[in-house]
Structures are given as structure tokens and as C-alpha cells.
mmCIF file of C-alpha atoms and ligand atoms in Angstrom:
data_model
loop_
_atom_site.group_PDB
_atom_site.id
_atom_site.type_symbol
_atom_site.label_atom_id
_atom_site.label_comp_id
_atom_site.label_asym_id
_atom_site.label_seq_id
_atom_site.Cartn_x
_atom_site.Cartn_y
_atom_site.Cartn_z
ATOM 1 C CA MET A 1 -5.917 -18.489 19.316
ATOM 2 C CA ASN A 2 -8.432 -17.706 16.584
ATOM 3 C CA ALA A 3 -7.841 -18.661 12.971
ATOM 4 C CA PRO A 4 -7.418 -17.375 10.394
ATOM 5 C CA ARG A 5 -5.152 -14.730 11.861
ATOM 6 C CA LEU A 6 -2.518 -12.331 10.657
ATOM 7 C CA GLU A 7 0.454 -12.227 13.034
ATOM 8 C CA ILE A 8 2.175 -8.861 12.799
ATOM 9 C CA ASP A 9 5.667 -8.322 14.183
ATOM 10 C CA LEU A 10 5.813 -4.653 15.165
ATOM 11 C CA ASN A 11 9.560 -4.764 15.850
ATOM 12 C CA LYS A 12 10.334 -5.899 12.311
ATOM 13 C CA ILE A 13 8.123 -3.155 10.891
ATOM 14 C CA GLU A 14 9.797 -0.551 13.094
ATOM 15 C CA TYR A 15 13.237 -1.802 12.096
ATOM 16 C CA ASN A 16 12.413 -1.767 8.353
ATOM 17 C CA ALA A 17 11.044 1.769 8.569
ATOM 18 C CA ARG A 18 14.048 3.011 10.570
ATOM 19 C CA ILE A 19 16.545 1.632 8.043
ATOM 20 C CA LEU A 20 14.703 3.215 5.104
ATOM 21 C CA ILE A 21 14.443 6.566 6.904
ATOM 22 C CA GLU A 22 18.189 6.505 7.707
ATOM 23 C CA ARG A 23 19.256 5.575 4.185
ATOM 24 C CA LEU A 24 17.021 8.197 2.565
ATOM 25 C CA ASP A 25 17.969 10.884 5.070
ATOM 26 C CA LEU A 26 21.546 10.659 3.774
ATOM 27 C CA LEU A 27 20.171 11.759 0.386
ATOM 28 C CA GLY A 28 18.024 14.548 1.825
ATOM 29 C CA VAL A 29 14.812 12.635 1.120
ATOM 30 C CA SER A 30 12.099 12.398 3.796
ATOM 31 C CA VAL A 31 9.719 9.452 4.150
ATOM 32 C CA THR A 32 5.942 9.668 4.351
ATOM 33 C CA GLY A 33 4.716 6.428 5.947
ATOM 34 C CA VAL A 34 1.818 5.112 3.863
ATOM 35 C CA THR A 35 -0.672 3.173 5.996
ATOM 36 C CA LYS A 36 -3.433 2.342 3.513
ATOM 37 C CA ALA A 37 -2.518 -1.349 3.221
ATOM 38 C CA VAL A 38 -2.931 -1.704 6.990
ATOM 39 C CA LEU A 39 -6.136 0.377 7.234
ATOM 40 C CA GLY A 40 -4.419 3.088 9.232
ATOM 41 C CA SER A 41 -3.635 0.626 12.038
ATOM 42 C CA VAL A 42 -2.914 2.507 15.254
ATOM 43 C CA GLU A 43 -0.448 -0.165 16.491
ATOM 44 C CA ILE A 44 1.505 0.000 13.236
ATOM 45 C CA THR A 45 1.396 3.792 13.204
ATOM 46 C CA ARG A 46 2.952 3.766 16.689
ATOM 47 C CA ALA A 47 5.739 1.504 15.393
ATOM 48 C CA LEU A 48 6.346 4.014 12.582
ATOM 49 C CA LEU A 49 6.512 6.866 15.079
ATOM 50 C CA ARG A 50 9.118 4.942 17.109
ATOM 51 C CA ALA A 51 11.091 4.455 13.887
ATOM 52 C CA GLY A 52 11.179 8.231 13.361
ATOM 53 C CA ILE A 53 8.456 8.734 10.742
ATOM 54 C CA LYS A 54 7.464 12.413 10.722
ATOM 55 C CA ASN A 55 4.360 12.297 8.534
ATOM 56 C CA LEU A 56 1.761 9.786 7.461
ATOM 57 C CA GLY A 57 -0.053 9.284 4.188
ATOM 58 C CA ASP A 58 -3.215 7.341 3.503
ATOM 59 C CA SER A 59 -5.563 7.091 0.544
ATOM 60 C CA ARG A 60 -8.727 6.831 2.658
ATOM 61 C CA ILE A 61 -10.086 9.625 4.803
ATOM 62 C CA GLU A 62 -11.591 6.983 7.148
ATOM 63 C CA ASN A 63 -8.073 5.742 8.017
ATOM 64 C CA ILE A 64 -6.822 9.288 8.563
ATOM 65 C CA LYS A 65 -9.774 9.966 10.869
ATOM 66 C CA LYS A 66 -8.907 6.853 12.865
ATOM 67 C CA ILE A 67 -5.327 8.028 13.309
ATOM 68 C CA ARG A 68 -6.461 11.529 14.300
ATOM 69 C CA ARG A 69 -8.985 10.214 16.792
ATOM 70 C CA SER A 70 -6.386 8.048 18.507
ATOM 71 C CA HIS A 71 -4.505 11.266 19.337
ATOM 72 C CA LEU A 72 -1.339 10.302 17.506
ATOM 73 C CA ASN A 73 0.527 13.531 17.095
ATOM 74 C CA ILE A 74 1.672 13.427 13.486
ATOM 75 C CA PRO A 75 0.768 15.386 10.337
ATOM 76 C CA THR A 76 -1.326 13.452 7.802
ATOM 77 C CA THR A 77 -1.664 13.599 4.038
ATOM 78 C CA LEU A 78 -4.566 12.258 1.977
ATOM 79 C CA ILE A 79 -2.683 10.702 -0.957
ATOM 80 C CA ARG A 80 -5.703 10.037 -3.175
ATOM 81 C CA SER A 81 -7.503 12.997 -4.759
ATOM 82 C CA PRO A 82 -10.356 13.979 -2.429
ATOM 83 C CA MET A 83 -13.945 13.316 -3.412
ATOM 84 C CA LYS A 84 -15.804 16.585 -3.821
ATOM 85 C CA SER A 85 -18.424 15.192 -1.443
ATOM 86 C CA GLN A 86 -15.799 14.745 1.300
ATOM 87 C CA VAL A 87 -13.989 18.085 1.298
ATOM 88 C CA ASP A 88 -15.262 19.074 4.762
ATOM 89 C CA GLN A 89 -13.854 15.892 6.288
ATOM 90 C CA VAL A 90 -10.604 16.251 4.336
ATOM 91 C CA VAL A 91 -10.051 19.767 5.644
ATOM 92 C CA ALA A 92 -11.011 18.711 9.179
ATOM 93 C CA PHE A 93 -8.784 15.636 9.426
ATOM 94 C CA ALA A 94 -5.918 15.847 6.895
ATOM 95 C CA ASP A 95 -3.225 18.537 6.937
ATOM 96 C CA ILE A 96 -2.472 18.085 3.249
ATOM 97 C CA SER A 97 -4.204 16.426 0.304
ATOM 98 C CA PHE A 98 -2.939 15.426 -3.145
ATOM 99 C CA ASN A 99 -4.946 17.079 -5.906
ATOM 100 C CA THR A 100 -5.354 17.262 -9.670
ATOM 101 C CA GLU A 101 -8.738 18.971 -10.211
ATOM 102 C CA ILE A 102 -9.277 22.717 -9.843
ATOM 103 C CA ASP A 103 -12.979 22.140 -9.143
ATOM 104 C CA VAL A 104 -12.148 19.992 -6.102
ATOM 105 C CA ILE A 105 -9.443 22.412 -4.916
ATOM 106 C CA ASN A 106 -11.992 25.206 -5.104
ATOM 107 C CA SER A 107 -14.312 23.185 -2.846
ATOM 108 C CA LEU A 108 -11.413 22.513 -0.472
ATOM 109 C CA SER A 109 -10.754 26.249 -0.386
ATOM 110 C CA LEU A 110 -14.386 27.020 0.528
ATOM 111 C CA ALA A 111 -14.379 24.265 3.181
ATOM 112 C CA ALA A 112 -11.104 25.548 4.662
ATOM 113 C CA VAL A 113 -12.374 29.128 4.825
ATOM 114 C CA LYS A 114 -15.585 27.891 6.493
ATOM 115 C CA SER A 115 -13.585 25.976 9.105
ATOM 116 C CA GLY A 116 -11.202 28.874 9.668
ATOM 117 C CA GLY A 117 -8.112 26.827 8.863
ATOM 118 C CA ILE A 118 -5.538 26.494 6.106
ATOM 119 C CA HIS A 119 -5.383 23.309 4.041
ATOM 120 C CA GLY A 120 -2.174 22.296 2.274
ATOM 121 C CA ILE A 121 -2.242 20.870 -1.223
ATOM 122 C CA VAL A 122 0.270 18.969 -3.297
ATOM 123 C CA LEU A 123 -0.412 19.010 -7.038
ATOM 124 C CA MET A 124 0.178 15.660 -8.697
ATOM 125 C CA VAL A 125 1.754 15.631 -12.146
ATOM 126 C CA GLU A 126 1.239 12.973 -14.835
ATOM 127 C CA LEU A 127 4.605 11.490 -15.850
ATOM 128 C CA GLY A 128 3.442 8.589 -18.005
ATOM 129 C CA ASP A 129 1.869 5.880 -15.840
ATOM 130 C CA LEU A 130 -1.578 7.314 -16.689
ATOM 131 C CA ARG A 131 -3.096 7.212 -13.256
ATOM 132 C CA GLU A 132 -3.624 10.532 -11.461
ATOM 133 C CA GLY A 133 -1.857 13.710 -12.459
ATOM 134 C CA ILE A 134 -2.069 17.086 -14.194
ATOM 135 C CA MET A 135 -0.467 17.055 -17.642
ATOM 136 C CA PRO A 136 2.904 18.865 -17.275
ATOM 137 C CA LYS A 137 1.980 21.666 -19.702
ATOM 138 C CA ASP A 138 -1.082 22.520 -17.580
ATOM 139 C CA LEU A 139 0.729 22.627 -14.234
ATOM 140 C CA LYS A 140 1.802 26.259 -14.092
ATOM 141 C CA PRO A 141 -1.627 27.832 -14.809
ATOM 142 C CA ILE A 142 -3.213 25.546 -12.206
ATOM 143 C CA VAL A 143 -0.617 26.432 -9.553
ATOM 144 C CA LYS A 144 -1.283 30.100 -10.346
ATOM 145 C CA GLN A 145 -5.025 29.662 -9.833
ATOM 146 C CA CYS A 146 -4.435 27.811 -6.539
ATOM 147 C CA LEU A 147 -2.195 30.596 -5.250
ATOM 148 C CA GLU A 148 -5.152 32.950 -5.472
ATOM 149 C CA MET A 149 -7.559 30.778 -3.499
ATOM 150 C CA PRO A 150 -8.160 31.594 0.170
ATOM 151 C CA GLY A 151 -7.711 28.846 2.780
ATOM 152 C CA ILE A 152 -5.358 26.892 0.542
ATOM 153 C CA THR A 153 -1.580 26.769 0.525
ATOM 154 C CA VAL A 154 0.384 25.097 -2.249
ATOM 155 C CA ARG A 155 2.894 22.891 -0.394
ATOM 156 C CA GLY A 156 4.438 21.233 -3.390
ATOM 157 C CA ILE A 157 4.185 18.904 -6.351
ATOM 158 C CA GLY A 158 4.387 15.145 -6.694
ATOM 159 C CA ALA A 159 4.124 12.194 -9.028
ATOM 160 C CA ASN A 160 3.173 8.563 -8.854
ATOM 161 C CA LEU A 161 4.527 5.896 -11.197
ATOM 162 C CA ALA A 162 4.627 2.095 -11.455
ATOM 163 C CA CYS A 163 1.018 1.635 -10.357
ATOM 164 C CA ARG A 164 -1.286 1.314 -13.328
ATOM 165 C CA ASN A 165 1.136 0.592 -16.152
ATOM 166 C CA GLY A 166 4.334 -0.262 -14.297
ATOM 167 C CA VAL A 167 6.205 2.768 -15.743
ATOM 168 C CA SER A 168 9.535 2.716 -13.835
ATOM 169 C CA PRO A 169 10.821 5.813 -12.083
ATOM 170 C CA ASP A 170 14.090 6.677 -13.821
ATOM 171 C CA HIS A 171 16.508 9.538 -14.414
ATOM 172 C CA ILE A 172 14.358 10.905 -17.264
ATOM 173 C CA ASN A 173 10.938 11.121 -15.577
ATOM 174 C CA MET A 174 12.368 12.116 -12.181
ATOM 175 C CA SER A 175 14.475 14.882 -13.787
ATOM 176 C CA LYS A 176 11.278 16.091 -15.453
ATOM 177 C CA LEU A 177 9.650 16.424 -12.018
ATOM 178 C CA SER A 178 12.691 18.314 -10.676
ATOM 179 C CA GLU A 179 12.637 20.637 -13.689
ATOM 180 C CA LEU A 180 8.931 21.330 -13.236
ATOM 181 C CA ALA A 181 9.527 22.185 -9.567
ATOM 182 C CA GLU A 182 12.368 24.512 -10.508
ATOM 183 C CA SER A 183 10.429 26.263 -13.239
ATOM 184 C CA ILE A 184 7.341 26.745 -11.018
ATOM 185 C CA GLU A 185 9.529 28.196 -8.261
ATOM 186 C CA SER A 186 11.445 30.577 -10.492
ATOM 187 C CA SER A 187 8.568 31.715 -12.700
ATOM 188 C CA LEU A 188 6.032 32.214 -9.894
ATOM 189 C CA GLY A 189 8.497 33.290 -7.206
ATOM 190 C CA ILE A 190 7.308 30.705 -4.676
ATOM 191 C CA HIS A 191 9.012 27.952 -2.689
ATOM 192 C CA LEU A 192 7.748 24.376 -2.878
ATOM 193 C CA ASP A 193 8.524 22.550 0.422
ATOM 194 C CA ILE A 194 7.512 19.182 -0.959
ATOM 195 C CA VAL A 195 8.682 17.548 -4.161
ATOM 196 C CA SER A 196 7.366 14.031 -3.683
ATOM 197 C CA GLY A 197 8.847 11.657 -6.241
ATOM 198 C CA GLY A 198 6.806 8.513 -5.740
ATOM 199 C CA ASN A 199 6.393 5.246 -3.857
ATOM 200 C CA SER A 200 8.374 2.096 -3.041
ATOM 201 C CA ALA A 201 9.019 1.642 -6.775
ATOM 202 C CA ASN A 202 11.313 4.728 -6.582
ATOM 203 C CA LEU A 203 13.879 3.080 -4.301
ATOM 204 C CA ASN A 204 16.090 1.616 -7.051
ATOM 205 C CA TRP A 205 16.176 5.027 -8.726
ATOM 206 C CA VAL A 206 16.843 7.005 -5.541
ATOM 207 C CA PHE A 207 19.692 4.733 -4.396
ATOM 208 C CA GLY A 208 21.155 4.780 -7.919
ATOM 209 C CA SER A 209 24.125 6.977 -8.661
ATOM 210 C CA GLN A 210 22.598 10.138 -10.142
ATOM 211 C CA GLY A 211 21.142 11.740 -7.014
ATOM 212 C CA PRO A 212 17.551 12.774 -6.261
ATOM 213 C CA GLY A 213 17.709 16.256 -7.815
ATOM 214 C CA LYS A 214 15.026 18.443 -6.257
ATOM 215 C CA ILE A 215 13.019 15.468 -5.046
ATOM 216 C CA ASN A 216 12.934 15.575 -1.255
ATOM 217 C CA ASN A 217 10.205 13.091 -0.300
ATOM 218 C CA LEU A 218 9.026 9.561 -1.049
ATOM 219 C CA ARG A 219 5.798 7.950 0.127
ATOM 220 C CA LEU A 220 6.551 4.427 1.234
ATOM 221 C CA GLY A 221 4.249 1.559 2.170
ATOM 222 C CA GLU A 222 5.116 -1.855 0.793
ATOM 223 C CA SER A 223 8.874 -1.466 1.313
ATOM 224 C CA TRP A 224 8.701 -1.216 5.115
ATOM 225 C CA LEU A 225 5.746 -3.597 5.368
ATOM 226 C CA LEU A 226 7.200 -6.417 3.288
ATOM 227 C CA GLY A 227 10.900 -5.507 2.975
ATOM 228 C CA CYS A 228 10.955 -5.425 -0.820
ATOM 229 C CA GLU A 229 11.191 -2.905 -3.639
ATOM 230 C CA THR A 230 8.234 -3.097 -5.965
ATOM 231 C CA LEU A 231 9.576 -3.127 -9.527
ATOM 232 C CA ASN A 232 10.963 -6.657 -9.306
ATOM 233 C CA ARG A 233 9.843 -7.528 -5.758
ATOM 234 C CA LYS A 234 13.441 -8.090 -4.656
ATOM 235 C CA GLN A 235 14.308 -8.001 -0.965
ATOM 236 C CA ILE A 236 15.833 -4.689 0.102
ATOM 237 C CA GLU A 237 19.212 -5.422 1.661
ATOM 238 C CA GLY A 238 19.009 -5.754 5.428
ATOM 239 C CA LEU A 239 15.210 -5.570 5.692
ATOM 240 C CA TYR A 240 12.819 -8.176 7.088
ATOM 241 C CA THR A 241 10.429 -9.731 4.569
ATOM 242 C CA ASP A 242 8.497 -11.700 7.190
ATOM 243 C CA ALA A 243 6.846 -9.120 9.431
ATOM 244 C CA PHE A 244 3.464 -10.621 8.474
ATOM 245 C CA THR A 245 2.483 -14.288 8.813
ATOM 246 C CA LEU A 246 -0.944 -15.611 7.913
ATOM 247 C CA VAL A 247 -2.062 -18.614 9.991
ATOM 248 C CA VAL A 248 -4.897 -20.778 8.692
ATOM 249 C CA GLU A 249 -6.629 -23.916 10.011
ATOM 250 C CA VAL A 250 -7.313 -27.253 8.287
ATOM 251 C CA ILE A 251 -11.009 -28.304 8.177
ATOM 252 C CA GLU A 252 -10.888 -31.314 5.843
ATOM 253 C CA SER A 253 -8.195 -33.739 4.749
ATOM 254 C CA LYS A 254 -8.992 -36.687 2.466
ATOM 255 C CA THR A 255 -7.544 -38.839 -0.240
ATOM 256 C CA LYS A 256 -9.369 -37.810 -3.428
ATOM 257 C CA PRO A 257 -8.997 -38.154 -7.194
ATOM 258 C CA SER A 258 -7.046 -35.330 -8.842
ATOM 259 C CA ILE A 259 -9.694 -34.770 -11.530
ATOM 260 C CA PRO A 260 -13.393 -33.982 -11.061
ATOM 261 C CA TRP A 261 -16.191 -36.169 -12.439
ATOM 262 C CA GLY A 262 -19.623 -35.305 -13.890
ATOM 263 C CA THR A 263 -20.556 -32.806 -16.596
ATOM 264 C CA LEU A 264 -18.254 -29.775 -16.370
ATOM 265 C CA ALA A 265 -19.520 -26.185 -16.694
ATOM 266 C CA GLU A 266 -18.313 -22.881 -15.211
ATOM 267 C CA ASN A 267 -17.135 -22.841 -11.610
ATOM 268 C CA ALA A 268 -18.231 -20.259 -9.023
ATOM 269 C CA PHE A 269 -15.891 -17.648 -10.527
ATOM 270 C CA GLY A 270 -16.897 -18.155 -14.156
ATOM 271 C CA GLN A 271 -13.842 -20.203 -15.091
ATOM 272 C CA HIS A 272 -13.658 -23.518 -16.958
ATOM 273 C CA LYS A 273 -11.158 -25.667 -15.059
ATOM 274 C CA ILE A 274 -8.910 -28.216 -16.650
ATOM 275 C CA SER A 275 -7.143 -30.558 -14.242
ATOM 276 C CA GLU A 276 -4.404 -33.055 -14.931
ATOM 277 C CA ASP A 277 -4.958 -36.649 -13.827
ATOM 278 C CA CYS A 278 -2.237 -37.705 -11.412
ATOM 279 C CA GLY A 279 -4.248 -40.381 -9.655
ATOM 280 C CA ASP A 280 -5.374 -40.047 -6.063
ATOM 281 C CA VAL A 281 -3.879 -37.205 -4.005
ATOM 282 C CA GLU A 282 -3.941 -35.958 -0.412
ATOM 283 C CA GLN A 283 -6.299 -32.993 -0.609
ATOM 284 C CA ALA A 284 -6.984 -30.675 2.311
ATOM 285 C CA ILE A 285 -9.238 -27.669 2.836
ATOM 286 C CA LEU A 286 -8.145 -24.626 4.850
ATOM 287 C CA ALA A 287 -10.726 -22.274 6.333
ATOM 288 C CA ILE A 288 -9.947 -19.120 4.365
ATOM 289 C CA GLY A 289 -11.066 -17.932 0.942
ATOM 290 C CA ARG A 290 -11.036 -15.237 -1.680
ATOM 291 C CA GLN A 291 -13.121 -13.057 0.578
ATOM 292 C CA ASP A 292 -10.160 -12.899 2.985
ATOM 293 C CA VAL A 293 -7.050 -13.176 0.874
ATOM 294 C CA ASP A 294 -5.645 -13.217 -2.663
ATOM 295 C CA PRO A 295 -4.844 -16.936 -3.068
ATOM 296 C CA GLN A 296 -2.119 -16.075 -5.587
ATOM 297 C CA GLY A 297 -0.217 -14.102 -2.974
ATOM 298 C CA LEU A 298 0.281 -16.937 -0.474
ATOM 299 C CA TYR A 299 3.650 -18.586 0.113
ATOM 300 C CA PRO A 300 3.306 -21.682 2.330
ATOM 301 C CA GLN A 301 6.037 -22.260 4.904
ATOM 302 C CA ILE A 302 5.766 -26.060 4.528
ATOM 303 C CA ASP A 303 5.795 -28.362 1.534
ATOM 304 C CA ILE A 304 2.246 -28.085 0.193
ATOM 305 C CA GLN A 305 0.783 -26.937 -3.094
ATOM 306 C CA ILE A 306 -2.154 -24.550 -3.450
ATOM 307 C CA LEU A 307 -4.673 -26.028 -5.913
ATOM 308 C CA ASP A 308 -7.638 -23.655 -5.838
ATOM 309 C CA ALA A 309 -9.689 -21.255 -3.785
ATOM 310 C CA SER A 310 -13.378 -20.449 -3.475
ATOM 311 C CA SER A 311 -14.995 -17.704 -1.385
ATOM 312 C CA ASP A 312 -14.383 -19.595 1.866
ATOM 313 C CA HIS A 313 -12.131 -22.569 1.055
ATOM 314 C CA LEU A 314 -8.462 -22.809 0.171
ATOM 315 C CA ILE A 315 -7.750 -26.206 -1.361
ATOM 316 C CA ILE A 316 -4.250 -27.600 -1.078
ATOM 317 C CA GLN A 317 -2.391 -30.795 -1.872
ATOM 318 C CA SER A 318 0.041 -32.289 0.619
ATOM 319 C CA ASN A 319 2.308 -35.312 0.746
ATOM 320 C CA LEU A 320 0.720 -36.763 3.898
ATOM 321 C CA PRO A 321 -2.771 -36.482 5.425
ATOM 322 C CA ILE A 322 -3.038 -33.431 7.725
ATOM 323 C CA PRO A 323 -4.823 -33.768 11.122
ATOM 324 C CA MET A 324 -7.903 -31.568 11.740
ATOM 325 C CA GLY A 325 -7.090 -28.351 13.542
ATOM 326 C CA THR A 326 -3.534 -28.172 12.167
ATOM 327 C CA GLU A 327 -2.424 -24.582 11.607
ATOM 328 C CA ILE A 328 -0.587 -23.789 8.393
ATOM 329 C CA LYS A 329 1.532 -20.679 8.025
ATOM 330 C CA PHE A 330 1.992 -18.516 4.945
ATOM 331 C CA GLN A 331 4.051 -15.504 4.034
ATOM 332 C CA ILE A 332 2.038 -13.095 1.916
ATOM 333 C CA ASN A 333 2.481 -10.567 -0.864
ATOM 334 C CA TYR A 334 1.001 -7.050 -0.999
ATOM 335 C CA SER A 335 -2.229 -8.121 -2.647
ATOM 336 C CA ALA A 336 -2.859 -10.846 -0.048
ATOM 337 C CA LEU A 337 -1.905 -8.448 2.768
ATOM 338 C CA LEU A 338 -4.351 -5.819 1.532
ATOM 339 C CA ARG A 339 -7.230 -8.269 1.492
ATOM 340 C CA ALA A 340 -6.338 -9.997 4.770
ATOM 341 C CA MET A 341 -6.118 -6.634 6.564
ATOM 342 C CA THR A 342 -9.496 -5.649 5.111
ATOM 343 C CA SER A 343 -11.317 -8.904 5.921
ATOM 344 C CA PRO A 344 -13.168 -8.836 9.268
ATOM 345 C CA PHE A 345 -12.788 -12.634 9.344
ATOM 346 C CA VAL A 346 -8.996 -12.474 9.700
ATOM 347 C CA GLU A 347 -7.943 -11.643 13.248
ATOM 348 C CA LYS A 348 -4.990 -9.283 13.599
ATOM 349 C CA VAL A 349 -2.505 -10.267 16.305
ATOM 350 C CA PHE A 350 0.276 -7.803 17.102
ATOM 351 C CA TYR A 351 3.491 -8.896 18.806
ATOM 352 C CA ALA A 352 7.071 -7.724 19.196
ATOM 353 C CA SER A 353 9.861 -10.228 18.470
HETATM 354 C C1 PLP B 401 -0.181 3.498 -2.283
HETATM 355 C C2 PLP B 401 0.495 4.737 -2.625
HETATM 356 C C3 PLP B 401 1.826 4.952 -2.218
HETATM 357 C C4 PLP B 401 2.637 3.889 -1.492
HETATM 358 O O1 PLP B 401 2.949 2.844 -2.383
HETATM 359 P P1 PLP B 401 3.892 1.627 -1.927
HETATM 360 O O2 PLP B 401 4.115 0.874 -3.186
HETATM 361 O O3 PLP B 401 3.098 0.852 -0.917
HETATM 362 O O4 PLP B 401 5.122 2.196 -1.361
HETATM 363 C C5 PLP B 401 2.405 6.162 -2.515
HETATM 364 N N1 PLP B 401 1.743 7.128 -3.163
HETATM 365 C C6 PLP B 401 0.462 6.983 -3.581
HETATM 366 C C7 PLP B 401 -0.219 8.101 -4.301
HETATM 367 C C8 PLP B 401 -0.193 5.778 -3.333
HETATM 368 O O5 PLP B 401 -1.461 5.639 -3.738
#
């Protein structure tokens, strides 16, 4: 088989998604399956459908197009604010988009009218993480304006935390979102179908004791992909953390000094390296690099130590020399997964355990 490759266990993914759906269903919270980290993979989307996922979210219109074109029968949501230049595609391929800018929503409205359809929007609210979102005080006037636009239907409101600044979803900010939903509904006399509280970082809050309030949806990616919550990266009870395995091949293995010699300047990535002298070591090179993976997100399954990485080389230290062609396996974190899925040099191999 080719290396490097990402081995993807579809049964573990399906199982993880099913457990999360079941646990959240008990609280009246639906799950949007977020596929951006896997580039809208059709195989993985099918596993999510088998698990009972009823709608998909992705941040890239290209991924949503891919899912649409493979005739998978499931509603899709664009979870990043649309580019004004892409509104025609957004209206054509996504059922709903997340929005914060009236100018863009106006363009969506024109595009929807032109296409003869209705496009759903969810208005994102800023709750403190300082990524996307309308400031809470501005929400009501914006909803009002949207209600008057043809071709657009306001499906709900949402928020996203724990991304830019790591602000944790808690009783205070989630109650704020519930209150906003309530006040919009009562003051404007409308019903919001979707109150989308957040991402995998919301799981500790939602399974806590105080109940989800009016929040009836979460958008989950990392938790079913890697089996962990994302505030402390702890395993979620009962979920698989090893659905993805990265397999990489050894292309050099030599006994070398542990410190470089010659005049030292910046390395390829603008860093000045300081190494500790521990005599000669067994150094090996694996055929993968920063172009394909985040070296800091690799967890080797055997006793080796990662020393460095360049664009195309991952340099490790081992106890014994490693024969050429040996394959070394790693578990990976979200950052490494994102890059490995995106790299055309990493083959994706799907299987079912
Ligand atoms: C990526 C993303 C998600 C999913 O986040 P996970 O941590 O993978 O669960 C949810 N909502 C938005 C807006 C996102 O960009």
C-alpha cells in the first residue's frame, strides 16, 4: 500500500456519531455533522447518515458542492459566513447559511429570488470569543431587516465559542443565547426552529446538570472524529479515539551525532535551533513533512521520539536502527488530521473494522 496514508475506520466514526446523537437526543438537542476537517468526504458522510445524522455542516462551499453532487440526500448548512462573491453558489448548494452581515444577506436574498428558491439563514451572535457574530444589542434590528427580505427565511440564531480565544461555553453565555432567542421570538412574534449553541467544546456544558435551555442544536466535528471533547481534549466516555491512523515510511536510518556542526544560522522555518549533546543517537527520517501534517499533533504508537520536521522530512530518534521501508503508525490530533486530509500526498484508505 502507498505511504504516507491515513487509515480511516468508518465503523468507529459511525459508532461515535451514533452515541453522541443518542445522548444529545435525550436532551432535545439535534446534531449537525460538521465535515470540514474531512473535506466533505463522501465515505465519511455516508457513515454519518448510517449513524442517524439528519443535517450536515461545512465551512467550505466546495465541500458542500461535493456532497450535493454525490446525491446524498441530506440538508446542508454553510457554517462560515458566505463570501459576497459566492452567494449564487451558496443559494444553489446549501439549504442554510450562517450569517452576520446585512450586506451579504441582502446579496443572498437577491440570489435566492433570481434562482426562484428560498434560502435559510441562521444569525450568529457574538458571545465573547471574538470570532464571528453580531453584537447582542444589534441582533433584533438585524433580524427585523432580514424578515423583510424576499427569498430569505430566518431559521434561527447561533453562537460559536472556544475557537479563537478558548472562551468556554457555560451556563452564563448559553443562558444569554437562550434569552436572546426568547426575546426575539416574543418581541417579533416569530418562531426560531434552530438555536445552535456551538461545537464540540459545548459537550461538557450540555451534559452538565443545568439543562440546555432553548438550545436545540450543536454542530459537532472533532468529537465524533477523534472521540474527545475540545476544552481539555479528554476522551468522551465510550467513544473511540483511534478512528484515524497515519502510516508513514522510513527512508533513512543512521547513527548520527545529536548536535549539528558548522556555523549556525536560521533553519528553513526561520528558527534558531539549540540542541542538547547526548552523544551519538539512532536518527531516522520518515517520508512526511509539514506540508502534509502538523508534526506537533503526532502520537507515535511505538517507542520513538519526534525531533524535528521540515517540509518533507520527519526526523525521529529511536532506540534501535530501523530497516528501510518500515512503516510507523501514529495517532493524530485535530490539527494533524486537518492537514493530512488536505494534503494530496497523503492517501486516504477507508475500511470498516
Ligand atoms: C468547525 C466548526 C464547528 C465544529 O467544531 P468541532 O470543534 O469540530 O466540533 C462548529 N461550528 C462552526 C461555526 C465551526 O466553524
